[in-house]
Coordinates of C-alpha atoms in Angstrom, one line a residue:
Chain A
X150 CA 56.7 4.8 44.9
X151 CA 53.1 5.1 42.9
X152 CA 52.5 9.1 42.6
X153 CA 49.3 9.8 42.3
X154 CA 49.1 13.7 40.2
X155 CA 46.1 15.1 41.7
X156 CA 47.7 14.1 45.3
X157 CA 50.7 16.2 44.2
X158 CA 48.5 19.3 42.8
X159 CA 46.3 19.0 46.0
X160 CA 44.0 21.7 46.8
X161 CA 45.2 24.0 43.7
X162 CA 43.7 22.0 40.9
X163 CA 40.0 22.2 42.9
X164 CA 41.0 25.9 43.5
X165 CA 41.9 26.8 39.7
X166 CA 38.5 25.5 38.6
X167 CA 36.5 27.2 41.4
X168 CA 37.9 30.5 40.1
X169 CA 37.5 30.2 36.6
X170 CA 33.9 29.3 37.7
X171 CA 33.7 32.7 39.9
X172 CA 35.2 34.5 37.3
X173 CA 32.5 33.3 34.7
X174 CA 30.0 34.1 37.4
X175 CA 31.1 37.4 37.8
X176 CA 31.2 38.9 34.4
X177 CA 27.8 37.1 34.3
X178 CA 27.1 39.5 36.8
X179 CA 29.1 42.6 35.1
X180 CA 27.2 41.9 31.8
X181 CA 24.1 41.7 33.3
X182 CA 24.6 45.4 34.8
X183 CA 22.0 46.9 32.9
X184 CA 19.2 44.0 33.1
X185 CA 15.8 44.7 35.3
X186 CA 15.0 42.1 37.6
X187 CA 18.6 40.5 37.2
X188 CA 19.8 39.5 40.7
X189 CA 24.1 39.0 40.9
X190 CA 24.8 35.8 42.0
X191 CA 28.5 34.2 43.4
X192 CA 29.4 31.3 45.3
X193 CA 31.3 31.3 49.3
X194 CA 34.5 30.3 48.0
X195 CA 35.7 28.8 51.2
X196 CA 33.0 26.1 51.7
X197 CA 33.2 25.4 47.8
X198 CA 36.0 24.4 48.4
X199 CA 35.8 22.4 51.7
X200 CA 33.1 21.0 49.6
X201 CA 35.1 20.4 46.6
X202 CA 37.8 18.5 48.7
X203 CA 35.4 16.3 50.9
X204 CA 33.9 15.1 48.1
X205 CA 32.5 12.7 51.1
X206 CA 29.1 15.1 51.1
X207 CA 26.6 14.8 48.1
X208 CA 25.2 11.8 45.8
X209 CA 27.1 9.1 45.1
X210 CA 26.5 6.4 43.3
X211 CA 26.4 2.3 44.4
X212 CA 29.5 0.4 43.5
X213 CA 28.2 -3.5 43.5
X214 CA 31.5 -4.5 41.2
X215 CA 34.8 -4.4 41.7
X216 CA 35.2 -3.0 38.5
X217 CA 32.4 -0.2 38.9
X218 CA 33.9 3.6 39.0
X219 CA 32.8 5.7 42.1
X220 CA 30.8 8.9 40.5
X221 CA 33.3 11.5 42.0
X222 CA 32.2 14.1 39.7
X223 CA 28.4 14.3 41.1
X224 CA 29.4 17.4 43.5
X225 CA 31.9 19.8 43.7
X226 CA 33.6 21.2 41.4
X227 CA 35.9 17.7 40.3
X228 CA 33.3 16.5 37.5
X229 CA 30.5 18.1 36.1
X230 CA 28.7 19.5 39.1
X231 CA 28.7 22.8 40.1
X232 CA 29.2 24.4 43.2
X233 CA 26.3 26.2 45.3
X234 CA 25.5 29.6 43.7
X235 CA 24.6 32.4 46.3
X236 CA 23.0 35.7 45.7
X237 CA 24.4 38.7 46.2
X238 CA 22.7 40.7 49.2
X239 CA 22.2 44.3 47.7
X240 CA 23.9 47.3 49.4
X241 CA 21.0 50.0 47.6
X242 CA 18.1 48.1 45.9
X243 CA 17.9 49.7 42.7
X244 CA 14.1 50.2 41.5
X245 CA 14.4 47.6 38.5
X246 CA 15.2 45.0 40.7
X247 CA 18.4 44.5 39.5
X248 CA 21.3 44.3 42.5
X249 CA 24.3 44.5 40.2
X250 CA 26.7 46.9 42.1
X251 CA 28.9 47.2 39.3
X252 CA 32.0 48.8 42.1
X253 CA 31.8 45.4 43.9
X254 CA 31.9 43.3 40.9
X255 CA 34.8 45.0 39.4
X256 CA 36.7 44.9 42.8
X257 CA 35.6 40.9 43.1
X258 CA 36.6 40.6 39.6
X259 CA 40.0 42.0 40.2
X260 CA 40.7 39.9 43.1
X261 CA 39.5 36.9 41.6
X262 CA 41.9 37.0 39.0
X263 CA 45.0 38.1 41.0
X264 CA 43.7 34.9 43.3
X265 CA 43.4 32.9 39.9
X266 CA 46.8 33.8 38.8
X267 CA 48.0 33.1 42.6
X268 CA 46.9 30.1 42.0
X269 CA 48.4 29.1 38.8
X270 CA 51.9 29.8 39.8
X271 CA 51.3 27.5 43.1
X272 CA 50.4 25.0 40.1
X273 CA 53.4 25.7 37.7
X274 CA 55.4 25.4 40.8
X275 CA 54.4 22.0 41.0
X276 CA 55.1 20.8 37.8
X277 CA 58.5 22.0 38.1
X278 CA 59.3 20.3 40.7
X279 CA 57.9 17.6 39.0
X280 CA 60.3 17.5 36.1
X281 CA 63.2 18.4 38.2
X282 CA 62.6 14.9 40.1
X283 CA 62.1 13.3 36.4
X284 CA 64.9 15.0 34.6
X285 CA 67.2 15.5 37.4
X286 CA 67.9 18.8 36.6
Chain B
X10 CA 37.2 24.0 29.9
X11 CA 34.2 26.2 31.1
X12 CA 36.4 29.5 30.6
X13 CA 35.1 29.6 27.1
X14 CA 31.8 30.9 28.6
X15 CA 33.0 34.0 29.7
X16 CA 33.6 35.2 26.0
X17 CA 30.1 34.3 25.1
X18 CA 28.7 35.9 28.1
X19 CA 31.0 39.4 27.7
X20 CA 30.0 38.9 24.2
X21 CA 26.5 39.5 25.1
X22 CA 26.5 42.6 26.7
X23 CA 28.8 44.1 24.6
X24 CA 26.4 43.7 22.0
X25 CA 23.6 44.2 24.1
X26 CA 24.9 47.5 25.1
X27 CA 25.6 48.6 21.4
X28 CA 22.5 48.1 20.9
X29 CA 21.5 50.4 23.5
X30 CA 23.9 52.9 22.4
X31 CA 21.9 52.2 18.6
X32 CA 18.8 53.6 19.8
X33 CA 20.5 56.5 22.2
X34 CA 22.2 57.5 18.9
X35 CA 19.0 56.9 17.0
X36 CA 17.2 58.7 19.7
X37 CA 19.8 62.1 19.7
X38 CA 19.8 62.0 15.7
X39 CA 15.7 62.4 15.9
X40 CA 15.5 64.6 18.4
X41 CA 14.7 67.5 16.1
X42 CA 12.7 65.3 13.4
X43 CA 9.4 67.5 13.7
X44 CA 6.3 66.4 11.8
X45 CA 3.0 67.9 11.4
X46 CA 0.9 64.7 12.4
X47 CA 1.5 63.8 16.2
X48 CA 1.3 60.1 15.4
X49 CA 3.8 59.5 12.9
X50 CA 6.4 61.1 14.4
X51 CA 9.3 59.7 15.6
X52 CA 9.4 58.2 19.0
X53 CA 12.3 56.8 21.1
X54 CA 13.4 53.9 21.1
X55 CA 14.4 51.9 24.5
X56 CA 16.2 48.5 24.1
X57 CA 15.0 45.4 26.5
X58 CA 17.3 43.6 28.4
X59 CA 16.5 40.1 29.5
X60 CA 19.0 37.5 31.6
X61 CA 19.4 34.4 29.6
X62 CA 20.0 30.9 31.5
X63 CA 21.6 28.0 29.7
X64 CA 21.8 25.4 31.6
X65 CA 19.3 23.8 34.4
X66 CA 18.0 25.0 37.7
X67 CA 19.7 28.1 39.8
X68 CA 23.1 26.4 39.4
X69 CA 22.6 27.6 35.6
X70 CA 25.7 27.3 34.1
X71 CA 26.3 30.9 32.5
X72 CA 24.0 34.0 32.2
X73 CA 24.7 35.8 29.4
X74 CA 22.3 39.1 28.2
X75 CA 19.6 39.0 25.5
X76 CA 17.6 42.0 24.0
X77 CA 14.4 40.8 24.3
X78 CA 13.2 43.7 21.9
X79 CA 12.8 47.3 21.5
X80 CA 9.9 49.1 22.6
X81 CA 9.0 52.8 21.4
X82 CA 8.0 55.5 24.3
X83 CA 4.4 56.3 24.3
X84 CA 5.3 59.5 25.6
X85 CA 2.7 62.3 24.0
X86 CA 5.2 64.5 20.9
X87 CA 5.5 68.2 21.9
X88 CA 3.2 71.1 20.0
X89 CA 5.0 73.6 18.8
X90 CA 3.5 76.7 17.8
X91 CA 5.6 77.5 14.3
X92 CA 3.0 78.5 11.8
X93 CA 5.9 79.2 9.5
X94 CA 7.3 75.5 9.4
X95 CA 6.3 74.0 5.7
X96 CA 5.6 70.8 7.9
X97 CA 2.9 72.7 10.4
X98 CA -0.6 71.5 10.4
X99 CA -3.5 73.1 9.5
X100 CA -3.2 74.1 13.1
X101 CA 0.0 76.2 12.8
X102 CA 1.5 73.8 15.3
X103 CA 4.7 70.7 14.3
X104 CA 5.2 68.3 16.7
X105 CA 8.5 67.0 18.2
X106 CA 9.4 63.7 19.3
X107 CA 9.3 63.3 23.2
X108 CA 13.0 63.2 23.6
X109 CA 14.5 63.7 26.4
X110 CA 18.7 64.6 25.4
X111 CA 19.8 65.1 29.3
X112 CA 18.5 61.5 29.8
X113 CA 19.5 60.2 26.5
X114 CA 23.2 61.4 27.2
X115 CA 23.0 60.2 30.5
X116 CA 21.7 56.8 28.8
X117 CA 24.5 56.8 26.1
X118 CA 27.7 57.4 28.7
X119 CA 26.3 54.6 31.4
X120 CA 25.8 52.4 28.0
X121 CA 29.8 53.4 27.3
X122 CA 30.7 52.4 30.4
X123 CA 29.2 49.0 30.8
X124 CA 30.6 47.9 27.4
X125 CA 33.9 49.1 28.7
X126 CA 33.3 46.7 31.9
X127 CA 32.7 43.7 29.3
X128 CA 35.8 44.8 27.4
X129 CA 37.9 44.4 30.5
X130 CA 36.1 41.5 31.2
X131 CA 36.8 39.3 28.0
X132 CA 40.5 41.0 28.0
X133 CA 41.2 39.8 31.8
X134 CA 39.3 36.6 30.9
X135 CA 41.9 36.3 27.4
X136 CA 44.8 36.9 29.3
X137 CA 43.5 34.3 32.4
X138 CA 43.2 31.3 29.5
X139 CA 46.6 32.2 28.0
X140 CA 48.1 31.8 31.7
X141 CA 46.5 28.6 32.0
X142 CA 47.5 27.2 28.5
X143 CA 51.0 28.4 29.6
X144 CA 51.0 26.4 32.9
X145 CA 54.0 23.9 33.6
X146 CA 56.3 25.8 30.6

């Protein structure tokens, strides 16, 4: 029976990378607190996600050969593409222009990385049931 | 793995926001510097904040903060009337720097408090990676 890993780890492998990226996004946001004119910015986690899975959406690339690899990568958050950044929509404009509302980040943060770690004991889960079937243990 | 962007970006406002708390300090220290020539005394010192992009377009990979420079107040020096100061012009009047201490306090604790943010940032980001490299132990 051919296993096929990314099968196994389905949707927590997209999930893991789409909240390291929020978590980089959002201490983007917490550093740029204090910056005039800096606008916070995050992505809609759902539909990056939808998106990341369908990776049917988006650019891909011709394959006239057998031999030709699909480009996979082009959207979502499975190669090099990124997913859709959003901004922020301000609760109190602040004078500078800046729409950092540190609160909200913090909380976002928080919850981001309790999802994150959520999400990497879905994936550790996994792998031991992985070894399990190969050890028989 | 893109993690490693977080530390960078953290990074950058924490040293961003010690330079900020540089010139508060610098500020507070000189608030009492008189002189008896209004335009060689001291003035304060404000740090600039600017979001830098790497990468391309608004996808931009990571935004990390820059100080763009540090600009001195143009705000007029005080007259005192202290005909006794050794440093008083022929006037009988020393000037003092246009300092404001309520504002620069107020300056130095919200400069505290958003290098504490990046601190908790790059320590929640640390601990986030070490999860990861742990994964399927």
């Amino acid at each position: 029976m051919p296993l096929s890993l990314d099968e196994h780890l389905g949707v927590h492998a997209a999930a893991l990378k789409l909240r390291a990226r929020r978590t980089e996004l959002l201490a983007a946001n917490l550093a740029n607190a204090d910056t005039p004119g800096y606008r916070a910015r995050d992505i809609d986690f759902k539909s990056a996600l939808a998106a990341a899975n369908g990776a049917a959406s988006g650019v891909h690339l011709a394959t006239t050969q057998r031999g030709h690899l699909g480009a996979t990568g082009v959207t979502g958050v499975n190669g090099t593409g990124s997913p859709q950044l959003k901004y922020r929509v301000p609760l109190a404009p602040s004078l500078d222009g800046n729409t950092v509302d540190a609160q909200l980040e913090q909380a976002a943060f928080a919850r981001n990385t309790v999802n994150y770690q959520a999400t990497l004991s879905f994936l550790g889960a996994k792998f031991r049931g992985l070894m399990t079937a190969i050890t028989g243990q | 793995m893109s993690s490693f962007n977080i530390f960078d970006i953290a990074g950058s406002g924490m040293s961003a926001q010690s330079v900020r708390l540089n010139t508060t300090a610098s500020n507070l220290a000189n608030a009492d510097s008189v002189g008896g020539d209004p335009a060689r005394v001291y003035k304060a010192k404000h740090p600039l904040f600017e979001a830098i992009r790497s990468g391309l377009g608004s996808n931009a990979a990571s935004t990390g903060v820059a100080v763009r420079g540090i600009v001195e107040s143009q705000a007029a020096p005080a007259a005192r009337y202290e005909p006794g100061n050794p440093l008083a012009d022929a006037d009988g009047y020393v000037y003092a720097p246009a300092v404001n201490t309520v504002e620069e306090m107020v300056d130095m604790i919200s400069a505290s408090r958003s290098y504490q943010n990046n601190v908790e940032v790059m320590n929640t980001a640390k601990d986030m990676m070490l999860a990861t490299l742990r994964l399927g132990q």
